[in-house]
Amino acid sequence: SQQGEEDPQALSIQEGENATMNCSYKTSINNLQWYRQNSGRGLVHLILIRSNEREKHSGRLRVTLDTSKKSSSLLITASRAADTASYFCAPDNYGQNFVFGPGTRLSVLP
Amino acid sequence: DAGVIQSPRHEVTEMGQEVTLRCKPISGHNSLFWYRQTMMRGLELLIYFNNNVPIDDSGMPEDRFSAKMPNASFSTLKIQPSEPRDSAVYFCASSLGQGNEQFFGPGTRLTVL
């Protein structure tokens, strides 16, 4: 199993701005997933991108994957106060269980 | 589907007592995970099961912790005896196979006094 490392650890933006957070990992992957955790709640799956994909969209979310750099980014466009949460990446190493990193704490200010 | 169900949602106990946390995974999911989350250590994987069989328990802190999955629809995490440092939020998650999307329960907030 391997751990994804999110960057930055914390991010504050104004409502309506875009938020970008990054994830780096160490070994080859089958897919990479992004999760969100609102305060006091369990994690919620946002999006999964496979190793043969470079970009994926879901609503206001855009995920990119660069396997040569072993990195991924999550872009949230037109952020809202409800997007305030911690965001975690989870690189899947061919069925081994992923280890969650410290996450990025996003604060969207009204 | 009701999602992953955990009980109790909150547990306050005294040091030395036995604590049992319960989890009902989503019907049809064959992988089940127990996590612990604290401010200091973040989200840690304690143990996971595949088809009711424990596959990797290397994350279990010590012998005071044990987990069982007697059938596909029920799992328990037991701490005996509990210690104040066990205070944390414990999450159960399930998925259809390893490496796929995990569905998390609401968690059990454990406080050991």
XYZ file of N, CA and C in Angstrom:
669
model
N 0.845 -1.189 0.000
C 0.000 0.000 0.000
C 0.884 1.244 0.000
N 0.346 2.333 -0.504
C 1.139 3.547 -0.502
C 0.257 4.716 -0.103
N 0.926 5.752 0.362
C 0.219 6.927 0.845
C 0.334 8.054 -0.153
N -0.775 8.753 -0.357
C -0.720 9.971 -1.133
C -0.419 11.134 -0.200
N 0.333 12.089 -0.705
C 0.661 13.279 0.080
C 0.004 14.481 -0.559
N -0.899 15.120 0.177
C -1.615 16.264 -0.360
C -0.867 17.574 -0.071
N -1.033 18.500 -0.960
C -0.388 19.802 -0.829
C -1.296 20.859 -1.465
N -1.516 22.018 -0.836
C -0.995 22.414 0.476
C -1.741 21.719 1.604
N -1.271 21.884 2.813
C -1.970 21.307 3.952
C -3.227 22.085 4.273
N -3.208 23.390 4.003
C -4.370 24.228 4.253
C -4.474 25.274 3.157
N -5.713 25.643 2.838
C -5.968 26.583 1.755
C -7.211 27.387 2.089
N -7.091 28.705 2.020
C -8.246 29.581 2.255
C -8.493 30.420 1.021
N -9.718 30.423 0.562
C -10.074 31.208 -0.616
C -11.422 31.883 -0.389
N -11.743 32.811 -1.266
C -13.044 33.474 -1.217
C -14.036 32.688 -2.055
N -15.277 32.784 -1.650
C -16.347 32.143 -2.406
C -16.304 32.629 -3.855
N -16.480 31.699 -4.779
C -16.439 32.048 -6.192
C -15.087 31.822 -6.837
N -14.039 31.775 -6.030
C -12.702 31.502 -6.578
C -12.535 30.012 -6.826
N -11.477 29.701 -7.567
C -11.140 28.302 -7.809
C -10.154 27.819 -6.750
N -10.243 26.551 -6.423
C -9.324 25.945 -5.458
C -8.593 24.796 -6.132
N -7.285 24.791 -5.990
C -6.481 23.707 -6.562
C -5.662 23.050 -5.461
N -5.742 21.757 -5.384
C -4.921 21.007 -4.445
C -4.235 19.866 -5.185
N -3.083 19.486 -4.690
C -2.246 18.524 -5.378
C -1.980 17.289 -4.541
N -1.642 16.227 -5.243
C -1.343 14.960 -4.588
C -0.129 14.341 -5.257
N 0.805 13.860 -4.474
C 1.951 13.135 -5.020
C 1.995 11.744 -4.404
N 2.531 10.818 -5.175
C 2.633 9.442 -4.691
C 3.943 8.857 -5.193
N 4.280 7.652 -4.755
C 5.636 7.143 -5.003
C 5.731 6.023 -6.039
N 4.755 5.132 -6.076
C 4.895 3.983 -6.976
C 3.770 3.986 -8.005
N 3.860 3.085 -8.960
C 2.868 3.044 -10.035
C 1.484 2.720 -9.454
N 0.480 3.193 -10.154
C -0.879 3.042 -9.644
C -1.801 2.458 -10.707
N -2.909 1.935 -10.230
C -3.993 1.483 -11.096
C -5.012 2.597 -11.284
N -5.303 3.256 -10.195
C -6.178 4.418 -10.247
C -5.881 5.324 -9.059
N -6.453 6.495 -9.081
C -6.288 7.422 -7.969
C -7.669 8.012 -7.668
N -7.980 8.076 -6.395
C -9.294 8.556 -5.992
C -9.143 9.797 -5.120
N -10.139 10.639 -5.177
C -10.214 11.809 -4.297
C -11.458 11.670 -3.415
N -11.274 12.030 -2.138
C -12.346 11.983 -1.161
C -12.458 13.328 -0.455
N -13.641 13.601 0.023
C -13.891 14.802 0.817
C -14.397 14.389 2.189
N -13.987 15.138 3.216
C -14.492 14.900 4.560
C -14.945 16.220 5.166
N -16.236 16.315 5.394
C -16.756 17.444 6.139
C -16.548 17.181 7.622
N -16.424 18.258 8.361
C -16.089 18.154 9.782
C -17.026 17.190 10.501
N -16.426 16.205 11.171
C -17.228 15.286 11.964
C -17.931 14.198 11.180
N -17.666 14.112 9.894
C -18.354 13.121 9.064
C -17.348 12.114 8.495
N -17.882 11.054 7.910
C -17.036 10.103 7.207
C -16.626 10.650 5.852
N -15.635 10.018 5.249
C -15.170 10.460 3.930
C -16.208 10.123 2.864
N -16.264 10.982 1.866
C -17.167 10.776 0.741
C -16.343 10.755 -0.535
N -16.575 9.739 -1.337
C -15.848 9.600 -2.589
C -16.284 10.674 -3.566
N -15.296 11.333 -4.205
C -15.606 12.378 -5.175
C -15.436 11.893 -6.603
N -14.286 11.328 -6.878
C -13.981 10.998 -8.269
C -12.840 9.994 -8.312
N -12.843 9.167 -9.321
C -11.784 8.187 -9.547
C -11.229 8.408 -10.941
N -9.917 8.456 -11.054
C -9.274 8.586 -12.356
C -8.339 7.406 -12.536
N -8.417 6.767 -13.683
C -7.609 5.582 -13.943
C -6.240 5.988 -14.496
N -5.310 5.069 -14.413
C -3.932 5.382 -14.791
C -3.791 5.724 -16.262
N -4.734 5.287 -17.096
C -4.650 5.595 -18.528
C -5.445 6.850 -18.902
N -5.955 7.542 -17.899
C -6.667 8.791 -18.128
C -5.795 9.963 -17.684
N -5.974 11.088 -18.365
C -5.180 12.265 -18.007
C -6.028 13.330 -17.319
N -7.323 13.320 -17.615
C -8.193 14.338 -17.054
C -9.599 13.772 -16.940
N -10.294 14.240 -15.895
C -11.656 13.787 -15.706
C -12.452 14.903 -15.049
N -13.716 15.022 -15.435
C -14.563 16.074 -14.896
C -15.775 15.457 -14.220
N -16.229 16.153 -13.187
C -17.483 15.786 -12.543
C -18.057 17.054 -11.936
N -19.053 17.611 -12.617
C -19.626 18.864 -12.130
C -18.586 19.961 -12.065
N -18.392 20.541 -10.896
C -17.392 21.601 -10.731
C -16.003 21.058 -10.419
N -15.858 19.777 -10.429
C -14.557 19.150 -10.134
C -13.831 18.783 -11.421
N -12.525 19.047 -11.396
C -11.679 18.618 -12.513
C -10.441 17.988 -11.911
N -10.170 16.761 -12.298
C -9.004 16.040 -11.799
C -8.067 15.765 -12.961
N -6.793 15.965 -12.712
C -5.776 15.600 -13.697
C -4.838 14.584 -13.078
N -4.223 13.811 -13.925
C -3.274 12.795 -13.484
C -2.074 12.803 -14.407
N -0.900 12.894 -13.827
C 0.343 12.822 -14.591
C 1.153 11.662 -14.015
N 1.082 10.528 -14.654
C 1.754 9.346 -14.118
C 3.266 9.456 -14.225
N 3.757 10.257 -15.169
C 5.212 10.412 -15.293
C 5.776 11.188 -14.103
N 4.967 12.087 -13.568
C 5.392 12.866 -12.403
C 4.824 12.298 -11.106
N 4.038 11.258 -11.236
C 3.403 10.644 -10.074
C 2.658 11.715 -9.257
N 1.793 12.425 -9.943
C 1.058 13.488 -9.266
C -0.327 13.640 -9.865
N -1.213 14.195 -9.059
C -2.576 14.468 -9.468
C -2.990 15.810 -8.885
N -3.942 16.449 -9.535
C -4.472 17.681 -8.978
C -5.988 17.644 -9.013
N -6.572 18.303 -8.041
C -8.024 18.449 -7.953
C -8.347 19.934 -8.003
N -9.136 20.305 -8.963
C -9.560 21.697 -9.122
C -11.051 21.777 -8.831
N -11.407 22.675 -7.933
C -12.815 22.957 -7.660
C -13.080 24.359 -8.198
N -13.955 24.470 -9.154
C -14.235 25.773 -9.747
C -15.426 26.436 -9.045
N -15.428 27.757 -9.084
C -16.531 28.539 -8.520
C -16.899 28.023 -7.131
N -15.947 28.050 -6.242
C -16.125 27.435 -4.924
C -17.281 28.066 -4.148
N -17.838 27.252 -3.268
C -18.944 27.664 -2.408
C -18.568 27.389 -0.957
N -19.250 28.020 -0.050
C -18.984 27.787 1.373
C -19.134 26.315 1.727
N -20.044 25.639 1.043
C -20.282 24.218 1.315
C -19.115 23.332 0.897
N -18.174 23.881 0.130
C -16.993 23.103 -0.259
C -15.960 23.060 0.864
N -16.174 23.834 1.912
C -15.259 23.810 3.052
C -15.209 22.405 3.630
N -14.024 21.813 3.614
C -13.851 20.418 4.021
C -12.376 20.066 3.917
N -12.057 18.847 4.315
C -10.717 18.308 4.053
C -10.803 17.385 2.845
N -9.773 17.430 2.034
C -9.750 16.646 0.809
C -8.539 15.713 0.843
N -8.789 14.458 0.498
C -7.763 13.428 0.555
C -7.643 12.743 -0.802
N -6.411 12.412 -1.172
C -6.221 11.583 -2.351
C -5.855 10.174 -1.905
N -6.180 9.212 -2.733
C -5.932 7.811 -2.399
C -5.435 7.099 -3.649
N -4.110 6.958 -3.799
C -3.582 6.224 -4.945
C -3.722 4.728 -4.712
N -4.333 4.049 -5.656
C -4.523 2.611 -5.542
C -3.431 1.881 -6.294
N -2.685 1.077 -5.562
C -1.581 0.330 -6.147
C -2.051 -1.081 -6.481
N -2.853 -1.190 -7.500
C -3.305 -2.487 -8.030
C -3.937 -3.371 -6.962
N -4.926 -2.810 -6.288
C -5.716 -3.597 -5.349
C -5.187 -3.614 -3.942
N -3.967 -3.123 -3.747
C -3.517 -3.003 -2.365
C -4.267 -1.842 -1.729
N -4.360 -1.864 -0.443
C -5.149 -0.827 0.203
C -4.373 0.461 0.349
N -5.060 1.555 0.033
C -4.372 2.824 0.085
C -4.358 3.369 1.503
N -3.398 4.215 1.731
C -3.222 4.865 3.029
C -3.509 6.337 2.834
N -4.408 6.885 3.612
C -4.761 8.295 3.465
C -3.676 9.181 4.069
N -3.358 10.247 3.367
C -2.404 11.227 3.862
C -3.082 12.214 4.793
N -2.404 13.305 5.115
C -2.954 14.289 6.049
C -4.084 15.119 5.454
N -4.188 15.144 4.118
C -5.267 15.885 3.488
C -4.975 17.364 3.327
N -5.810 18.021 2.552
C -5.780 19.483 2.398
C -7.037 20.038 3.038
N -6.861 20.943 3.986
C -8.025 21.583 4.637
C -8.381 22.834 3.851
N -9.523 22.799 3.218
C -9.984 23.924 2.394
C -11.025 24.722 3.164
N -10.790 26.024 3.234
C -11.773 26.932 3.835
C -12.234 27.891 2.752
N -13.521 27.926 2.508
C -14.095 28.849 1.539
C -14.847 29.916 2.313
N -14.344 31.133 2.212
C -14.894 32.236 3.000
C -15.984 32.965 2.234
N -17.086 33.295 2.899
C -18.193 33.969 2.200
C -17.855 35.422 1.878
N -30.509 2.264 -0.501
C -29.596 1.587 0.426
C -29.273 2.541 1.570
N -29.190 2.003 2.791
C -28.958 2.851 3.950
C -27.509 3.264 4.084
N -26.629 2.722 3.297
C -25.228 3.029 3.455
C -24.614 2.194 4.557
N -23.381 2.510 4.902
C -22.692 1.801 5.969
C -23.247 2.293 7.309
N -23.601 1.363 8.148
C -24.191 1.702 9.435
C -23.217 1.370 10.552
N -23.015 2.320 11.428
C -22.139 2.096 12.576
C -22.911 2.384 13.864
N -22.591 1.622 14.877
C -23.161 1.883 16.195
C -22.160 1.518 17.269
N -22.196 2.199 18.415
C -22.968 3.418 18.625
C -22.332 4.598 17.896
N -22.999 5.717 17.858
C -22.423 6.910 17.243
C -21.477 7.606 18.209
N -21.768 7.491 19.476
C -20.924 8.071 20.522
C -20.795 7.064 21.651
N -19.597 6.990 22.214
C -19.362 6.089 23.328
C -18.417 6.770 24.290
N -18.841 6.868 25.525
C -17.984 7.399 26.587
C -17.822 6.288 27.607
N -16.583 5.965 27.926
C -16.332 4.878 28.845
C -15.146 5.227 29.726
N -14.958 4.424 30.714
C -13.828 4.649 31.618
C -12.685 3.704 31.283
N -11.516 4.183 31.560
C -10.302 3.393 31.311
C -10.448 2.005 31.915
N -10.048 1.002 31.164
C -10.110 -0.370 31.625
C -11.349 -1.118 31.174
N -12.354 -0.393 30.711
C -13.582 -1.041 30.263
C -13.424 -1.593 28.855
N -14.250 -2.571 28.559
C -14.287 -3.124 27.213
C -15.221 -2.293 26.344
N -14.792 -2.057 25.108
C -15.592 -1.283 24.166
C -15.790 -2.116 22.902
N -17.006 -2.171 22.420
C -17.288 -2.880 21.167
C -17.979 -1.943 20.196
N -17.357 -1.781 19.044
C -17.922 -0.960 17.977
C -18.456 -1.887 16.904
N -19.563 -1.475 16.300
C -20.230 -2.352 15.345
C -20.376 -1.688 13.991
N -20.394 -2.533 12.958
C -20.490 -2.014 11.602
C -21.302 -2.966 10.733
N -22.206 -2.385 9.957
C -22.932 -3.151 8.947
C -22.568 -2.564 7.600
N -21.865 -3.318 6.764
C -21.457 -2.772 5.457
C -22.633 -2.723 4.493
N -22.403 -2.109 3.363
C -23.404 -2.065 2.316
C -23.589 -3.469 1.750
N -24.830 -3.849 1.571
C -25.123 -5.180 1.066
C -24.453 -5.410 -0.286
N -23.752 -6.543 -0.390
C -23.083 -6.877 -1.642
C -21.615 -6.502 -1.675
N -21.204 -5.622 -0.770
C -19.785 -5.265 -0.709
C -19.002 -6.384 -0.028
N -17.830 -6.705 -0.563
C -17.074 -7.817 -0.016
C -15.782 -7.394 0.675
N -15.513 -6.104 0.708
C -14.339 -5.610 1.441
C -14.804 -4.662 2.532
N -14.216 -4.814 3.717
C -14.588 -3.972 4.846
C -13.332 -3.477 5.534
N -13.357 -2.208 5.914
C -12.183 -1.547 6.479
C -12.558 -0.882 7.801
N -11.660 -0.933 8.751
C -11.779 -0.166 9.992
C -10.649 0.866 10.020
N -11.029 2.137 10.248
C -10.076 3.233 10.341
C -10.239 3.914 11.697
N -9.169 4.586 12.100
C -9.203 5.419 13.293
C -8.686 6.804 12.902
N -9.345 7.841 13.387
C -8.922 9.196 13.046
C -8.748 10.034 14.303
N -7.571 10.639 14.422
C -7.278 11.578 15.501
C -6.603 12.793 14.891
N -6.576 13.861 15.639
C -5.915 15.074 15.162
C -4.423 14.825 14.981
N -3.852 14.073 15.914
C -2.396 13.872 15.887
C -1.953 12.948 14.765
N -2.694 11.861 14.578
C -2.217 10.828 13.650
C -2.998 10.777 12.334
N -4.026 11.588 12.228
C -4.812 11.570 10.997
C -5.651 10.313 10.886
N -5.887 9.876 9.663
C -6.736 8.723 9.384
C -5.848 7.496 9.193
N -6.012 6.518 10.070
C -5.177 5.313 10.026
C -6.024 4.086 9.708
N -5.527 3.252 8.823
C -6.188 1.983 8.543
C -5.783 0.982 9.620
N -6.764 0.420 10.297
C -6.478 -0.540 11.362
C -6.442 -1.968 10.817
N -7.466 -2.338 10.070
C -7.582 -3.700 9.571
C -8.561 -3.696 8.414
N -8.383 -4.636 7.494
C -9.416 -4.800 6.483
C -9.687 -6.276 6.223
N -10.914 -6.535 5.827
C -11.393 -7.873 5.538
C -11.750 -7.965 4.055
N -11.521 -9.129 3.507
C -11.991 -9.417 2.164
C -12.761 -10.728 2.240
N -14.026 -10.693 1.811
C -14.877 -11.880 1.911
C -14.862 -12.461 3.327
N -14.976 -11.591 4.310
C -15.096 -11.919 5.735
C -13.783 -12.397 6.351
N -12.719 -12.441 5.594
C -11.438 -12.932 6.101
C -10.514 -11.749 6.359
N -9.909 -11.669 7.553
C -8.973 -10.569 7.797
C -7.733 -10.737 6.917
N -7.418 -9.687 6.163
C -6.311 -9.774 5.216
C -5.059 -9.115 5.789
N -5.235 -7.961 6.392
C -4.082 -7.218 6.897
C -4.491 -6.502 8.170
N -3.924 -6.923 9.273
C -4.220 -6.271 10.549
C -2.983 -5.551 11.092
N -2.063 -5.239 10.213
C -0.809 -4.621 10.654
C -1.031 -3.238 11.260
N -2.166 -2.637 10.994
C -2.460 -1.326 11.549
C -3.076 -1.364 12.938
N -3.422 -2.544 13.395
C -3.996 -2.658 14.740
C -2.911 -2.289 15.751
N -3.190 -1.324 16.622
C -2.146 -0.768 17.492
C -1.491 -1.800 18.407
N -2.251 -2.644 18.989
C -1.705 -3.617 19.935
C -2.753 -4.683 20.226
N -2.359 -5.610 21.054
C -3.234 -6.760 21.314
C -4.555 -6.387 21.981
N -4.647 -5.211 22.473
C -5.908 -4.804 23.099
C -7.020 -4.645 22.068
N -6.621 -4.526 20.821
C -7.577 -4.349 19.734
C -7.792 -5.686 19.027
N -9.066 -5.971 18.745
C -9.373 -7.150 17.952
C -10.585 -6.853 17.084
N -10.658 -7.483 15.933
C -11.774 -7.275 15.015
C -12.235 -8.613 14.475
N -13.538 -8.694 14.272
C -14.119 -9.912 13.725
C -15.129 -9.563 12.645
N -15.327 -10.520 11.760
C -16.378 -10.374 10.753
C -17.031 -11.743 10.591
N -18.000 -12.045 11.443
C -18.596 -13.385 11.440
C -19.407 -13.697 10.191
N -19.897 -12.641 9.517
C -20.630 -12.849 8.259
C -20.515 -11.599 7.401
N -21.051 -11.661 6.231
C -20.858 -10.580 5.252
C -21.573 -9.291 5.632
N -22.438 -9.337 6.636
C -23.214 -8.140 6.942
C -22.925 -7.569 8.326
N -21.831 -8.014 8.947
C -21.582 -7.535 10.310
C -20.109 -7.661 10.679
N -19.607 -6.609 11.314
C -18.232 -6.650 11.814
C -18.172 -5.918 13.151
N -17.259 -6.325 13.988
C -17.043 -5.653 15.267
C -15.571 -5.321 15.443
N -15.337 -4.234 16.151
C -13.996 -3.847 16.576
C -14.057 -3.718 18.093
N -13.229 -4.495 18.768
C -13.280 -4.529 20.218
C -11.971 -4.004 20.794
N -12.093 -3.234 21.845
C -10.925 -2.743 22.567
C -11.074 -3.193 24.023
N -10.103 -3.960 24.486
C -10.164 -4.499 25.842
C -8.756 -4.706 26.380
N -8.358 -4.005 27.429
C -9.062 -2.905 28.084
C -8.812 -1.587 27.362
N -9.750 -0.689 27.455
C -9.593 0.603 26.786
C -8.687 1.531 27.602
N -8.038 2.452 26.891
C -7.154 3.444 27.515
C -7.504 4.825 26.957
N -7.192 5.872 27.705
C -7.509 7.226 27.221
C -6.949 7.525 25.833
N -5.781 6.976 25.506
C -5.188 7.243 24.195
C -5.939 6.571 23.052
N -6.917 5.746 23.373
C -7.755 5.144 22.335
C -8.867 6.096 21.891
N -9.014 7.209 22.577
C -10.047 8.183 22.217
C -9.811 8.668 20.787
N -10.835 8.542 19.972
C -10.708 8.852 18.549
C -12.079 8.670 17.902
N -12.141 8.974 16.618
C -13.319 8.610 15.831
C -12.954 7.373 15.018
N -13.765 6.359 15.129
C -13.523 5.105 14.429
C -14.518 4.998 13.273
N -13.972 4.811 12.080
C -14.802 4.696 10.894
C -14.742 3.272 10.345
N -15.876 2.843 9.846
C -15.963 1.613 9.082
C -16.282 2.005 7.643
N -15.693 1.310 6.705
C -15.961 1.564 5.296
C -16.089 0.234 4.577
N -16.835 0.221 3.485
C -16.936 -0.997 2.691
C -16.798 -0.658 1.214
N -16.421 -1.646 0.450
C -16.278 -1.453 -0.991
C -16.520 -2.773 -1.704
N -16.732 -2.638 -3.012
C -16.894 -3.831 -3.841
C -15.512 -4.178 -4.363
N -14.759 -4.912 -3.591
C -13.404 -5.251 -3.970
C -12.413 -4.189 -3.508
N -11.168 -4.623 -3.345
C -10.132 -3.687 -2.912
C -9.766 -2.752 -4.051
N -9.389 -1.534 -3.683
C -8.966 -0.572 -4.683
C -10.098 0.165 -5.346
N -11.323 -0.159 -4.988
C -12.475 0.538 -5.554
C -13.009 1.572 -4.570
N -13.996 2.299 -4.994
C -14.574 3.346 -4.169
C -14.995 2.795 -2.816
N -14.565 3.475 -1.766
C -14.962 3.071 -0.432
C -16.097 3.963 0.057
N -17.047 3.337 0.716
C -18.177 4.041 1.298
C -17.996 4.019 2.815
N -17.966 5.204 3.380
C -17.703 5.323 4.806
C -18.991 5.451 5.606
N -18.958 4.886 6.804
C -20.023 5.107 7.749
C -19.842 6.445 8.451
N -20.799 6.805 9.319
C -20.742 8.101 9.997
C -19.709 8.157 11.114
N -19.191 7.012 11.503
C -18.164 6.989 12.538
C -18.733 6.810 13.937
N -17.876 6.316 14.823
C -18.172 6.240 16.255
C -17.145 7.085 16.983
N -17.637 8.076 17.710
C -16.726 8.924 18.489
C -16.552 8.303 19.854
N -15.341 7.804 20.120
C -15.036 7.128 21.380
C -14.243 8.048 22.283
N -14.716 8.178 23.512
C -13.997 8.921 24.538
C -13.743 7.991 25.708
N -12.478 7.822 26.039
C -12.097 6.980 27.164
C -11.556 7.898 28.265
N -12.246 7.904 29.382
C -11.877 8.803 30.484
C -10.861 8.169 31.424
